[in-house]
mmCIF file of C-alpha atoms in Angstrom:
data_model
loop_
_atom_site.group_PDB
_atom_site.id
_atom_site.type_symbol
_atom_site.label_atom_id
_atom_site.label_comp_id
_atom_site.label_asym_id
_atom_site.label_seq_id
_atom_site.Cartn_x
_atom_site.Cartn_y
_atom_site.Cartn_z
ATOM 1 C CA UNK A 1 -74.837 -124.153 -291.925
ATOM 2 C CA UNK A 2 -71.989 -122.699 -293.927
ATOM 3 C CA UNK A 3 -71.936 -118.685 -294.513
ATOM 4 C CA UNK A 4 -70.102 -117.789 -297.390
ATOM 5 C CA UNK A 5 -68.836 -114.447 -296.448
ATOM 6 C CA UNK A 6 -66.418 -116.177 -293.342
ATOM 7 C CA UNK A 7 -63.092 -115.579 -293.362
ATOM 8 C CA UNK A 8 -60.568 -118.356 -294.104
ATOM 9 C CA UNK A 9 -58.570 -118.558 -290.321
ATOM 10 C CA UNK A 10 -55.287 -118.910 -292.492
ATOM 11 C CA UNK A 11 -55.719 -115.213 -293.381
ATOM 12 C CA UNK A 12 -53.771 -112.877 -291.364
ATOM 13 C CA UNK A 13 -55.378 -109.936 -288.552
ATOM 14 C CA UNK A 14 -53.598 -107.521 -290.615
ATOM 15 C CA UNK A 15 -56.013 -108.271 -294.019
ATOM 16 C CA UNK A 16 -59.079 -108.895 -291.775
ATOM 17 C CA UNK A 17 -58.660 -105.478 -290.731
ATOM 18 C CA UNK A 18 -57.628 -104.634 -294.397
ATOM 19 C CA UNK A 19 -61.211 -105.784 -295.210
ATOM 20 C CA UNK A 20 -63.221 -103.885 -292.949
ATOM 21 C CA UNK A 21 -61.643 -100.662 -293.993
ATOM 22 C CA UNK A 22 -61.489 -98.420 -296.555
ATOM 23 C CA UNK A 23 -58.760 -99.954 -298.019
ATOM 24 C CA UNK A 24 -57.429 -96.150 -299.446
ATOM 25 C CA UNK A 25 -57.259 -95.256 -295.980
ATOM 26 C CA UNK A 26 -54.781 -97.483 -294.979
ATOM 27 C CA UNK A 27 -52.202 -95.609 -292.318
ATOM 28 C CA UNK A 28 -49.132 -96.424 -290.141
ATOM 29 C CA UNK A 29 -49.270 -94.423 -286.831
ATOM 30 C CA UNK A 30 -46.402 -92.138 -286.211
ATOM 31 C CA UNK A 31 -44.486 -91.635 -282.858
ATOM 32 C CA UNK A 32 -45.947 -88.258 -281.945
ATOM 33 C CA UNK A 33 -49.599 -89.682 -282.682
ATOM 34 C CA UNK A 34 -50.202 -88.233 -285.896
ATOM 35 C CA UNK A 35 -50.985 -91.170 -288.641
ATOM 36 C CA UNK A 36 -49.363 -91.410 -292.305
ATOM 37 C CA UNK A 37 -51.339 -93.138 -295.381
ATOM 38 C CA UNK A 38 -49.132 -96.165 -295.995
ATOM 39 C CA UNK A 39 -48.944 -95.540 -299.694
ATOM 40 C CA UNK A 40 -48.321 -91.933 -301.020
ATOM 41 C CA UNK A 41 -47.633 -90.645 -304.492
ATOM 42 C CA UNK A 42 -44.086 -89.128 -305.244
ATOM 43 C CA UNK A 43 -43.753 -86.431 -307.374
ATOM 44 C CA UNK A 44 -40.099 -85.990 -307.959
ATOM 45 C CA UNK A 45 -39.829 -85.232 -311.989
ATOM 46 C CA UNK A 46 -36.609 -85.104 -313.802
ATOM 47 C CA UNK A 47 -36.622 -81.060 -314.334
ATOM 48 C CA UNK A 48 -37.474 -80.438 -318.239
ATOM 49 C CA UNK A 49 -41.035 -82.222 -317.151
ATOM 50 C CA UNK A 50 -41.879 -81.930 -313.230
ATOM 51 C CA UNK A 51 -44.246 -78.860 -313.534
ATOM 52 C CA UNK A 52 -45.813 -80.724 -316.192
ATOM 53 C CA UNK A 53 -46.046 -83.653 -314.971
ATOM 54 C CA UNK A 54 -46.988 -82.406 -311.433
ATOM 55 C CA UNK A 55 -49.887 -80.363 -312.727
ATOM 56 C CA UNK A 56 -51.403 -83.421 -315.156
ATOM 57 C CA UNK A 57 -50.660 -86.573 -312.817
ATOM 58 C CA UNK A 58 -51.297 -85.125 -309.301
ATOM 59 C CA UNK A 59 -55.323 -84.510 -309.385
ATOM 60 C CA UNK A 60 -55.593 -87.838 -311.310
ATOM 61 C CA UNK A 61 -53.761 -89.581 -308.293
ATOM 62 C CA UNK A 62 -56.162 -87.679 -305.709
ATOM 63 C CA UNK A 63 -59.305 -88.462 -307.887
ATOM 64 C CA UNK A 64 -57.746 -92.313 -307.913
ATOM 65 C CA UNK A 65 -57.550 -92.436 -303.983
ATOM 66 C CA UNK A 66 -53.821 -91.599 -303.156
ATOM 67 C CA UNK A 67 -54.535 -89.202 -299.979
ATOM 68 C CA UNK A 68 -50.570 -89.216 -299.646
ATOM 69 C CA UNK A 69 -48.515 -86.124 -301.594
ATOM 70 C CA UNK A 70 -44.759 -86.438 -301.120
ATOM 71 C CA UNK A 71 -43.035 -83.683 -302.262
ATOM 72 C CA UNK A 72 -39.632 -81.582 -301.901
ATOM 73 C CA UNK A 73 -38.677 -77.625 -302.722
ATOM 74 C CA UNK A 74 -35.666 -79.450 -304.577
ATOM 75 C CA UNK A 75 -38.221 -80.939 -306.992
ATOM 76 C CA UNK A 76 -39.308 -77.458 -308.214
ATOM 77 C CA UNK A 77 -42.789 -77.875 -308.837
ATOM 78 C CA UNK A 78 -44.576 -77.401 -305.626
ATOM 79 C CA UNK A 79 -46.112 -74.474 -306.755
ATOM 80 C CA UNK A 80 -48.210 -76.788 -309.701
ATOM 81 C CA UNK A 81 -48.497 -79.164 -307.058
ATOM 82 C CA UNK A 82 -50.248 -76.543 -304.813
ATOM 83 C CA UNK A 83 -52.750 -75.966 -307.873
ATOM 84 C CA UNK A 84 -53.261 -79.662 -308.072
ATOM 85 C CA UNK A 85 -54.699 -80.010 -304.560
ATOM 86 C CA UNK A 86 -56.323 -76.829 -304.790
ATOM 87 C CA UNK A 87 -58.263 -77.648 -307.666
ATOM 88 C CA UNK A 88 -58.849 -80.951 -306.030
ATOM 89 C CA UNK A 89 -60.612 -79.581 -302.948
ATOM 90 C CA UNK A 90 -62.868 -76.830 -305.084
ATOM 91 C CA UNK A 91 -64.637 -79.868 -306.848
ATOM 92 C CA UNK A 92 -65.181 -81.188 -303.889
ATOM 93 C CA UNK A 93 -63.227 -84.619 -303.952
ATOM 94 C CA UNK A 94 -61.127 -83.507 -301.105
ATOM 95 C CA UNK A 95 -60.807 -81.244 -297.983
ATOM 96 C CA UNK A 96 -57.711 -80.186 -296.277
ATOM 97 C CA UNK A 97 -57.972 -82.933 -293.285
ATOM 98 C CA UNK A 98 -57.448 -85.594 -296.202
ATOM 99 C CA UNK A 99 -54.643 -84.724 -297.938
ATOM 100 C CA UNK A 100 -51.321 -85.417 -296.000
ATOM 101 C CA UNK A 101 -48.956 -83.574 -297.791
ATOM 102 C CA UNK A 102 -44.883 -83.946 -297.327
ATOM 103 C CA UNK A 103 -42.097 -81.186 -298.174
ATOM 104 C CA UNK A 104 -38.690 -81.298 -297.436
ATOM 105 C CA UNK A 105 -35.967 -78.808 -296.611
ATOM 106 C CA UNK A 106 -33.354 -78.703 -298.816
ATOM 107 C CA UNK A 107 -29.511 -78.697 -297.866
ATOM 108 C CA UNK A 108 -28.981 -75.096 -298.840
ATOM 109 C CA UNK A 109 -31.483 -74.133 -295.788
ATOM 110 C CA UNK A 110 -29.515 -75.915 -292.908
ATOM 111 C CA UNK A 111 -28.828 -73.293 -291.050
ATOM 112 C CA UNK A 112 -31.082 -72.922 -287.944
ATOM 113 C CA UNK A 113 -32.375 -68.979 -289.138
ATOM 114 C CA UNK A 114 -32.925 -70.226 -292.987
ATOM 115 C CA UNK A 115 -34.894 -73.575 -291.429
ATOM 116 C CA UNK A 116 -38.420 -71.507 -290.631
ATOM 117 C CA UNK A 117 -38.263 -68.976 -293.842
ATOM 118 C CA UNK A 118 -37.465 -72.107 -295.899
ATOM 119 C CA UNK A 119 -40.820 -74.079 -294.899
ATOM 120 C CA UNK A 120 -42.682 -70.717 -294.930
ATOM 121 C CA UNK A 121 -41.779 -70.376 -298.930
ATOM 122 C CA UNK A 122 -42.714 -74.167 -299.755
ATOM 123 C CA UNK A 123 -46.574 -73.501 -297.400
ATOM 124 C CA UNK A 124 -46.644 -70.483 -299.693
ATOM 125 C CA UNK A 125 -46.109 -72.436 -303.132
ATOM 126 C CA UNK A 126 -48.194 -75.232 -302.088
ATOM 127 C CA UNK A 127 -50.925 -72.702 -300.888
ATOM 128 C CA UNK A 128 -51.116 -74.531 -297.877
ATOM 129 C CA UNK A 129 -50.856 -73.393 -294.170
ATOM 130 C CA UNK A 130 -48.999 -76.169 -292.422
ATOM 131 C CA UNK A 131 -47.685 -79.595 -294.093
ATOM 132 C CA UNK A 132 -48.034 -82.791 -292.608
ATOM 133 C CA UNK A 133 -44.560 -83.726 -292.689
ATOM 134 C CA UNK A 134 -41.841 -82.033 -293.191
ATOM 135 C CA UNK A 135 -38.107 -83.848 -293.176
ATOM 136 C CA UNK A 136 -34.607 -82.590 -293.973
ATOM 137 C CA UNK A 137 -33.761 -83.860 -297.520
ATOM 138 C CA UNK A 138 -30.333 -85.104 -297.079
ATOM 139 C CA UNK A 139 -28.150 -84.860 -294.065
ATOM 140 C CA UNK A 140 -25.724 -82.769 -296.002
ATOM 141 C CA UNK A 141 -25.680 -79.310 -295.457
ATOM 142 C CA UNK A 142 -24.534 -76.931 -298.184
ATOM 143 C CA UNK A 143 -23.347 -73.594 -299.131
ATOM 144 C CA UNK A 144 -26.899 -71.297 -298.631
ATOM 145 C CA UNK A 145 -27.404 -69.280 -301.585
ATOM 146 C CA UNK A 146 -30.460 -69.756 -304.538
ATOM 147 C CA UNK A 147 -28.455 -72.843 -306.341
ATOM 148 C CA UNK A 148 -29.688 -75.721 -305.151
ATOM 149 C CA UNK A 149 -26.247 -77.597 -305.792
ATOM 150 C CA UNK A 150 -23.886 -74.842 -305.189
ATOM 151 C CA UNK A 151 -20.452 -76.282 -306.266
ATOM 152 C CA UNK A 152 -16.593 -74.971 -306.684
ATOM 153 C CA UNK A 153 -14.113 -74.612 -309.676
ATOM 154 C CA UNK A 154 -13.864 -78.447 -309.655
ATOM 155 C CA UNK A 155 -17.430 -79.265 -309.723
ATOM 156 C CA UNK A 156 -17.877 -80.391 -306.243
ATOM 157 C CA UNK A 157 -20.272 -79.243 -303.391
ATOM 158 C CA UNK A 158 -19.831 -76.709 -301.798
ATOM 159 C CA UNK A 159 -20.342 -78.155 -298.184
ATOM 160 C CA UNK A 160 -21.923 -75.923 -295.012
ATOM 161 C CA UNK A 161 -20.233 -76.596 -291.764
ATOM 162 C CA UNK A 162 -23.606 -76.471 -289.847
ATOM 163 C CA UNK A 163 -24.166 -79.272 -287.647
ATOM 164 C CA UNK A 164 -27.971 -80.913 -288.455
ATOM 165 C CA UNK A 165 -28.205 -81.428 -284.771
ATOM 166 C CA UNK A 166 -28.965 -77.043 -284.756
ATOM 167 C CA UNK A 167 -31.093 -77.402 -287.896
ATOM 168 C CA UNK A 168 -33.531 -80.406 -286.210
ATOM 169 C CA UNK A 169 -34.175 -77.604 -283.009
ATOM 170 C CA UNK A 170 -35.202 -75.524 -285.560
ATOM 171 C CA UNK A 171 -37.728 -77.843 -287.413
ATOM 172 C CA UNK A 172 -38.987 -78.960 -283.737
ATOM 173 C CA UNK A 173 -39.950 -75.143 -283.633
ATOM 174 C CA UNK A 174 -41.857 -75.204 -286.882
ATOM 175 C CA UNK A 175 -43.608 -78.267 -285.307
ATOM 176 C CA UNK A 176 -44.408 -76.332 -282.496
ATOM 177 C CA UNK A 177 -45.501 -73.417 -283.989
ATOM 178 C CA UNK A 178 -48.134 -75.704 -286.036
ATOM 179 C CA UNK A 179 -46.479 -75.666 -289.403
ATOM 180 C CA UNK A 180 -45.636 -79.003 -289.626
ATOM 181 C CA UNK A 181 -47.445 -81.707 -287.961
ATOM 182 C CA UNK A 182 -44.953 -84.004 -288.103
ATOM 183 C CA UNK A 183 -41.027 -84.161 -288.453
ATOM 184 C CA UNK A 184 -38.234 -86.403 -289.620
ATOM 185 C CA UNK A 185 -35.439 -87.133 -291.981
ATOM 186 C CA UNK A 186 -34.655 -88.500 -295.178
ATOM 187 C CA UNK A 187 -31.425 -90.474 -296.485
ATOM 188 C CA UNK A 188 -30.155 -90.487 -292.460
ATOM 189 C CA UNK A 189 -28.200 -93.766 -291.814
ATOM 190 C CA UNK A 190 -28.408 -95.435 -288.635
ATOM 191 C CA UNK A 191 -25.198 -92.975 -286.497
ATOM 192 C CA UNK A 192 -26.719 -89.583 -288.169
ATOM 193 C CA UNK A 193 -30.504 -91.107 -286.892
ATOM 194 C CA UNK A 194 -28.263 -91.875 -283.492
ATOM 195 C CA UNK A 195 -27.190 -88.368 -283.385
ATOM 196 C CA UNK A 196 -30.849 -86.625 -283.217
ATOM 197 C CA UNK A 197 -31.784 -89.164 -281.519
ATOM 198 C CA UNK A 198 -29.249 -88.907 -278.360
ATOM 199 C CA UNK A 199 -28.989 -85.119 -278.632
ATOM 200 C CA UNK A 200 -29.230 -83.347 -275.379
ATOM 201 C CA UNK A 201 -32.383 -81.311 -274.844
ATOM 202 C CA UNK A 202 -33.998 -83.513 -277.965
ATOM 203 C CA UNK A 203 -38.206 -82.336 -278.147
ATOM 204 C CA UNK A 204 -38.806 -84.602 -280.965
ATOM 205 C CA UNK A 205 -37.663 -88.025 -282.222
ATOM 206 C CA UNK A 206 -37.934 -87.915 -286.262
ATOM 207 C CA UNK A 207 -40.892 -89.537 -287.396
ATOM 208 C CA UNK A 208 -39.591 -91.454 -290.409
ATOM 209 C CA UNK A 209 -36.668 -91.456 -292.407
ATOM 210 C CA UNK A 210 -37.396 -91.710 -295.993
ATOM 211 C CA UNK A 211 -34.854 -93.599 -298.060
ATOM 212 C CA UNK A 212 -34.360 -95.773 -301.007
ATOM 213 C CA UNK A 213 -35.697 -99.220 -300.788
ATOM 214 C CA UNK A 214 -36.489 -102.044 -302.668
ATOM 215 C CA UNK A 215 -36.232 -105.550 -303.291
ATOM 216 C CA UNK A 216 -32.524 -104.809 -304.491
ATOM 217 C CA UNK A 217 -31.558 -102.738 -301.239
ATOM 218 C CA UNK A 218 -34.174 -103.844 -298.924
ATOM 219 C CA UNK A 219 -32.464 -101.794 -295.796
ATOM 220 C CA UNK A 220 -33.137 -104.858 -293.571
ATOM 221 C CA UNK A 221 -31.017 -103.405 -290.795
ATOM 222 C CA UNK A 222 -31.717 -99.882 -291.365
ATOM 223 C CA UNK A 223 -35.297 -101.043 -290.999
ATOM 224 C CA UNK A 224 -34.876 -102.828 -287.985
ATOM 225 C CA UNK A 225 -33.178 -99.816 -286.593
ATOM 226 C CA UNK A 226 -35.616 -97.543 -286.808
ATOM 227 C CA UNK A 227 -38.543 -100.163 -285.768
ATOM 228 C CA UNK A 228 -36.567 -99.849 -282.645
ATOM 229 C CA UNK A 229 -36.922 -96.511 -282.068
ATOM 230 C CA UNK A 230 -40.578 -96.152 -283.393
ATOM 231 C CA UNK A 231 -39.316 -94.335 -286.476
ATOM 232 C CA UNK A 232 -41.353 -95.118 -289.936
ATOM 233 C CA UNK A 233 -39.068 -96.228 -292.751
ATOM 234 C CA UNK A 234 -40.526 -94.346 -295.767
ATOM 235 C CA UNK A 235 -39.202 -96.239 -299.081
ATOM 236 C CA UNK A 236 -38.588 -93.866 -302.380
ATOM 237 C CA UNK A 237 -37.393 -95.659 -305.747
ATOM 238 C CA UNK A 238 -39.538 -98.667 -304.501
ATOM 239 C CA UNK A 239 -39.601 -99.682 -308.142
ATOM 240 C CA UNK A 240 -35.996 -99.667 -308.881
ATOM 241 C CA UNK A 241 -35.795 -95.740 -310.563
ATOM 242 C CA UNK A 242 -36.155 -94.159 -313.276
ATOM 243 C CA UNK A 243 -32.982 -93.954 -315.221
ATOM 244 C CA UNK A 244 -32.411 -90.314 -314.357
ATOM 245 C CA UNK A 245 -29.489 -89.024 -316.118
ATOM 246 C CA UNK A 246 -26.187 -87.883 -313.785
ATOM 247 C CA UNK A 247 -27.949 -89.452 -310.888
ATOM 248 C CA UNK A 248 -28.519 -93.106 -311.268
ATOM 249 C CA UNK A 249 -26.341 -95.638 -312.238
ATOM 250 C CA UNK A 250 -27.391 -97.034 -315.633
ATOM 251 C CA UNK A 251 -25.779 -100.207 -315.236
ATOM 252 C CA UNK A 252 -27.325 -101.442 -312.681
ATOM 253 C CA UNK A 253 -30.212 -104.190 -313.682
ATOM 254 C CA UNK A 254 -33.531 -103.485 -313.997
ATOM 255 C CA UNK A 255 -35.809 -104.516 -310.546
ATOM 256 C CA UNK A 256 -39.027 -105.352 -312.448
ATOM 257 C CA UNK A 257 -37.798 -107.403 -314.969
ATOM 258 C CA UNK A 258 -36.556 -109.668 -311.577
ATOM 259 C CA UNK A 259 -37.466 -113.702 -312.783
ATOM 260 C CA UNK A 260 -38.548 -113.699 -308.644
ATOM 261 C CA UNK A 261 -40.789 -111.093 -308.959
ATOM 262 C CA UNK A 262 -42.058 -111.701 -312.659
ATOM 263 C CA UNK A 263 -43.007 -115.437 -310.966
ATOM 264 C CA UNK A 264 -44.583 -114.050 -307.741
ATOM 265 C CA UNK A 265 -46.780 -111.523 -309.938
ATOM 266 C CA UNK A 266 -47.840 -113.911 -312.006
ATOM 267 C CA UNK A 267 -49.146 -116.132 -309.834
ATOM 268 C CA UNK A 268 -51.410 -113.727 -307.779
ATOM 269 C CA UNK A 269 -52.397 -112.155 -311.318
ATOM 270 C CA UNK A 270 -50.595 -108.435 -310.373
ATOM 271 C CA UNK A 271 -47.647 -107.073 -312.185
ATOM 272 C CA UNK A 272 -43.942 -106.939 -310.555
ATOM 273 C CA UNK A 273 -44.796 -102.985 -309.558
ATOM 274 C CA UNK A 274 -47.660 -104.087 -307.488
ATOM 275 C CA UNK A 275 -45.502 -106.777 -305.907
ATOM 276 C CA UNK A 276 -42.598 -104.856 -304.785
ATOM 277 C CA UNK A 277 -45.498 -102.148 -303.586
ATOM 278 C CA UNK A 278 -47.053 -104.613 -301.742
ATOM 279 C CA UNK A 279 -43.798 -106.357 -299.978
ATOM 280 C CA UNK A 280 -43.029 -102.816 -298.462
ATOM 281 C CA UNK A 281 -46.540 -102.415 -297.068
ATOM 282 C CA UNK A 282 -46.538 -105.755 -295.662
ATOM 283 C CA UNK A 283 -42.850 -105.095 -293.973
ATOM 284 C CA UNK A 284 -44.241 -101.900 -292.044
ATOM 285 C CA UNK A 285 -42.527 -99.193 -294.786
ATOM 286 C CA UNK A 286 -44.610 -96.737 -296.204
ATOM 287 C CA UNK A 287 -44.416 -96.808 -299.636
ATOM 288 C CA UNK A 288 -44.416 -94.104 -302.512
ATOM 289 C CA UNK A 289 -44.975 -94.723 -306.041
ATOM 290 C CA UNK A 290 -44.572 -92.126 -308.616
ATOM 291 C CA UNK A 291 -46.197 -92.496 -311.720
ATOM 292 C CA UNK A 292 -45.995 -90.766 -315.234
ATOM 293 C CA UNK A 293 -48.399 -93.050 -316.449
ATOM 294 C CA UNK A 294 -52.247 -92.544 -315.546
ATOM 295 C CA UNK A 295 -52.715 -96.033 -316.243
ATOM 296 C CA UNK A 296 -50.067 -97.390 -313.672
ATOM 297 C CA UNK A 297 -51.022 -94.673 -310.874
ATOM 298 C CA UNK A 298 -54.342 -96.190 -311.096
ATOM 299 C CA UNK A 299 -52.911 -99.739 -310.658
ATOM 300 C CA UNK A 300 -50.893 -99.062 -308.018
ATOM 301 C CA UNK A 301 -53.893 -98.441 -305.929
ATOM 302 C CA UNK A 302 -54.604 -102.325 -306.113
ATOM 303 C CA UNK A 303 -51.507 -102.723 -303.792
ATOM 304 C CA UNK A 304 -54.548 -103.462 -301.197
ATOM 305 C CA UNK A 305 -56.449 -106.070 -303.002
ATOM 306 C CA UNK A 306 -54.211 -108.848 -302.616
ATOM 307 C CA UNK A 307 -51.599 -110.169 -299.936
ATOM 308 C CA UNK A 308 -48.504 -112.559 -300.498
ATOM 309 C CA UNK A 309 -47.658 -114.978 -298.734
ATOM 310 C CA UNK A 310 -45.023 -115.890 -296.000
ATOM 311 C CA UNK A 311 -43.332 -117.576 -298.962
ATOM 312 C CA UNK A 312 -43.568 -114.880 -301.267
ATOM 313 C CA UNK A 313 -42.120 -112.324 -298.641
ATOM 314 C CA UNK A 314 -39.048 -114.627 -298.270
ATOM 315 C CA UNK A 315 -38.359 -115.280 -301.496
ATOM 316 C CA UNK A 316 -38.173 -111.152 -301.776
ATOM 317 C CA UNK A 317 -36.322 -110.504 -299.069
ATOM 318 C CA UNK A 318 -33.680 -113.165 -301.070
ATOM 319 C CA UNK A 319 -33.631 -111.069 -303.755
ATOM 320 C CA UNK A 320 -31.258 -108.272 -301.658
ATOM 321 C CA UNK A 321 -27.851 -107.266 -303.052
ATOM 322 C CA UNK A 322 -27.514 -103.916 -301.764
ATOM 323 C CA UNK A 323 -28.010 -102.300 -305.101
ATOM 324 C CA UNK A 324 -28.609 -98.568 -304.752
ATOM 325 C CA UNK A 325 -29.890 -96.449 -307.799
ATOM 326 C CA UNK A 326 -29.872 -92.964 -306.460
ATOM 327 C CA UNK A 327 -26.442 -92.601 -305.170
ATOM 328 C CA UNK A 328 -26.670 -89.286 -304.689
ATOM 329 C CA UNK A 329 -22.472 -89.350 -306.205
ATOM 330 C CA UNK A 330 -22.432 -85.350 -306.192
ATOM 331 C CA UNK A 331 -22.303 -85.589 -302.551
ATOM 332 C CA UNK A 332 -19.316 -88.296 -301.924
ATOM 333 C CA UNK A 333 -16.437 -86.429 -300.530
ATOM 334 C CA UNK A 334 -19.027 -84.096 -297.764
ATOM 335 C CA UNK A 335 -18.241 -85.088 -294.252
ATOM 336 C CA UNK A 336 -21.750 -86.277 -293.578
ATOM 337 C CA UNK A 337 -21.909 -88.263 -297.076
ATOM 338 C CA UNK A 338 -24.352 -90.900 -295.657
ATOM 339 C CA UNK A 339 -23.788 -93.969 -298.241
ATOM 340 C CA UNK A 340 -20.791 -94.835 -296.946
ATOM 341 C CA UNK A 341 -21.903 -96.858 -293.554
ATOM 342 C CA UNK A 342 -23.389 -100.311 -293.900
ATOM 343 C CA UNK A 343 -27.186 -98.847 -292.753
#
């Protein structure tokens, strides 16, 4: 007697699971036990249209099913972001427990006494009490002051000679006074990651690092680093960029119109977006999508409704070439510029 509803055995644990969960509630545990939803909705904005854009496209995402909010003080628009959720747990879609909700501390905070005061202001625009995660934006500490890019007669950073190592003991006191769940770091490569992680007295390993990655700069090694040290790789630009002006290259070609990809989506009837979504998720990396687009925030939720292959994953992982959009080229020339190692 056949039953219809059995499983093919080809198919692997990971999508049997996939299927007998709510496929939105999809999370990676994190080293210090806490558990991160493996897709999460960025809301980085270039600035004439991120408090816009923040207030319009973050309750859609919630009432779509992202749980994940991934946002930054540098990004300037946590405050409509704070509404957004807000307005999202009066109607009832959401409560608190459900949301978990990312800021970052930007460089101009790095010093250990600026650390706590900085977190405090982003809980108080987000009109939240704790975060879930909270990370240091880049490891590049800069002159304090209100300008987020503070920079000299020549146009260059202004660096801060604090050593992150002082600023991390101060984020592992947020953590412990409950308000931040979870730490890490973002754009860390594998000797500033080394640093934290072989630092004397150290409380708390970072959690993730969250950097660029894609099917063009698929931080293989990086990756494999941090798998080794039960640290989440959390992948931003996952769709190539948007071509944001002063900060990404415009030359560089554009990932989703990729023949490879274009192929692969075609054949499981997805576009290239969901593709390189899904190749992240099925590599371990959480994965953020932003979206200006109510129709394509929607799509990306279907990142759960299909699976590709061993084939498919190889043929992407092929595609490498160690392109990087978001160069971050204000900060080349600071002594803990972190593009310049291999990983």
């Amino acid at each position: 007697m056949k039953f219809s509803g059995r499983r093919k055995k080809s198919q692997s644990a990971y999508s049997e699971e996939q299927q007998t969960m709510d496929p939105k509630g999809q999370k990676v545990k994190l080293n210090d036990g806490h558990f991160i939803p493996v897709l999460g909705f960025g809301t980085y904005a270039p600035q004439e249209v991120a408090k816009r854009d923040a207030l319009e496209f973050t309750p859609f995402a919630i009432e779509v099913g992202f749980r994940h909010i991934d946002c930054a003080h540098a990004y300037q628009n946590e405050e409509q972001i704070g509404q957004a959720i807000r307005s999202k747990m009066a109607d009832g879609t959401v409560k608190r427990e459900d949301i978990f909700c990312t800021s970052k501390l930007w460089c101009t905070s790095f010093r250990p006494e600026l650390v706590r005061p900085a977190l405090e202001k982003s809980l108080k625009s987000l009109q939240l009490d704790y975060v879930d995660l909270y990370i240091m934006h880049y490891p590049l500490a800069l002159k304090p002051g209100e300008e987020l890019y503070p920079k000299d007669e020549n146009g260059k950073l202004i660096a801060d000679s604090v050593d992150f190592c002082l600023t991390w003991e101060a984020l592992e006191k947020c953590k412990d006074a409950g308000l931040a769940k979870s730490i890490g770091v973002s754009n860390f490569n594998h000797k500033q990651l080394e640093k934290i992680l072989n630092k004397p007295g150290l409380k708390y390993k970072p959690v993730c690092n969250q950097v660029e990655c894609h099917p063009y700069l698929n931080q293989r090694k990086l990756l494999d680093f941090c798998k080794s040290h039960d640290i989440v790789l959390v992948a931003y630009s996952a769709l190539g960029s948007q071509r944001v002006k002063g900060w990404v290259n415009p030359n560089h070609p554009v990932l989703l119109e990729d023949p490879v990809l274009s192929a692969i989506a075609q054949k499981h009837k997805k576009t290239a977006a969901l593709v390189a979504l899904r190749y992240q998720i099925q590599r371990g990396v959480v994965v953020l999508a932003k979206g200006n687009n109510k129709e394509w925030i929607k799509e990306n939720m279907q990142v759960f409704d299909f699976e590709l292959t061993p084939e498919d994953m190889k043929a992407i992982d092929g595609l490498n070439r160690n392109i990087r959009y978001c160069d971050f080229h204000p900060g080349v020339g600071h002594p803990e510029f972190p593009f310049s190692e291999e990983y």
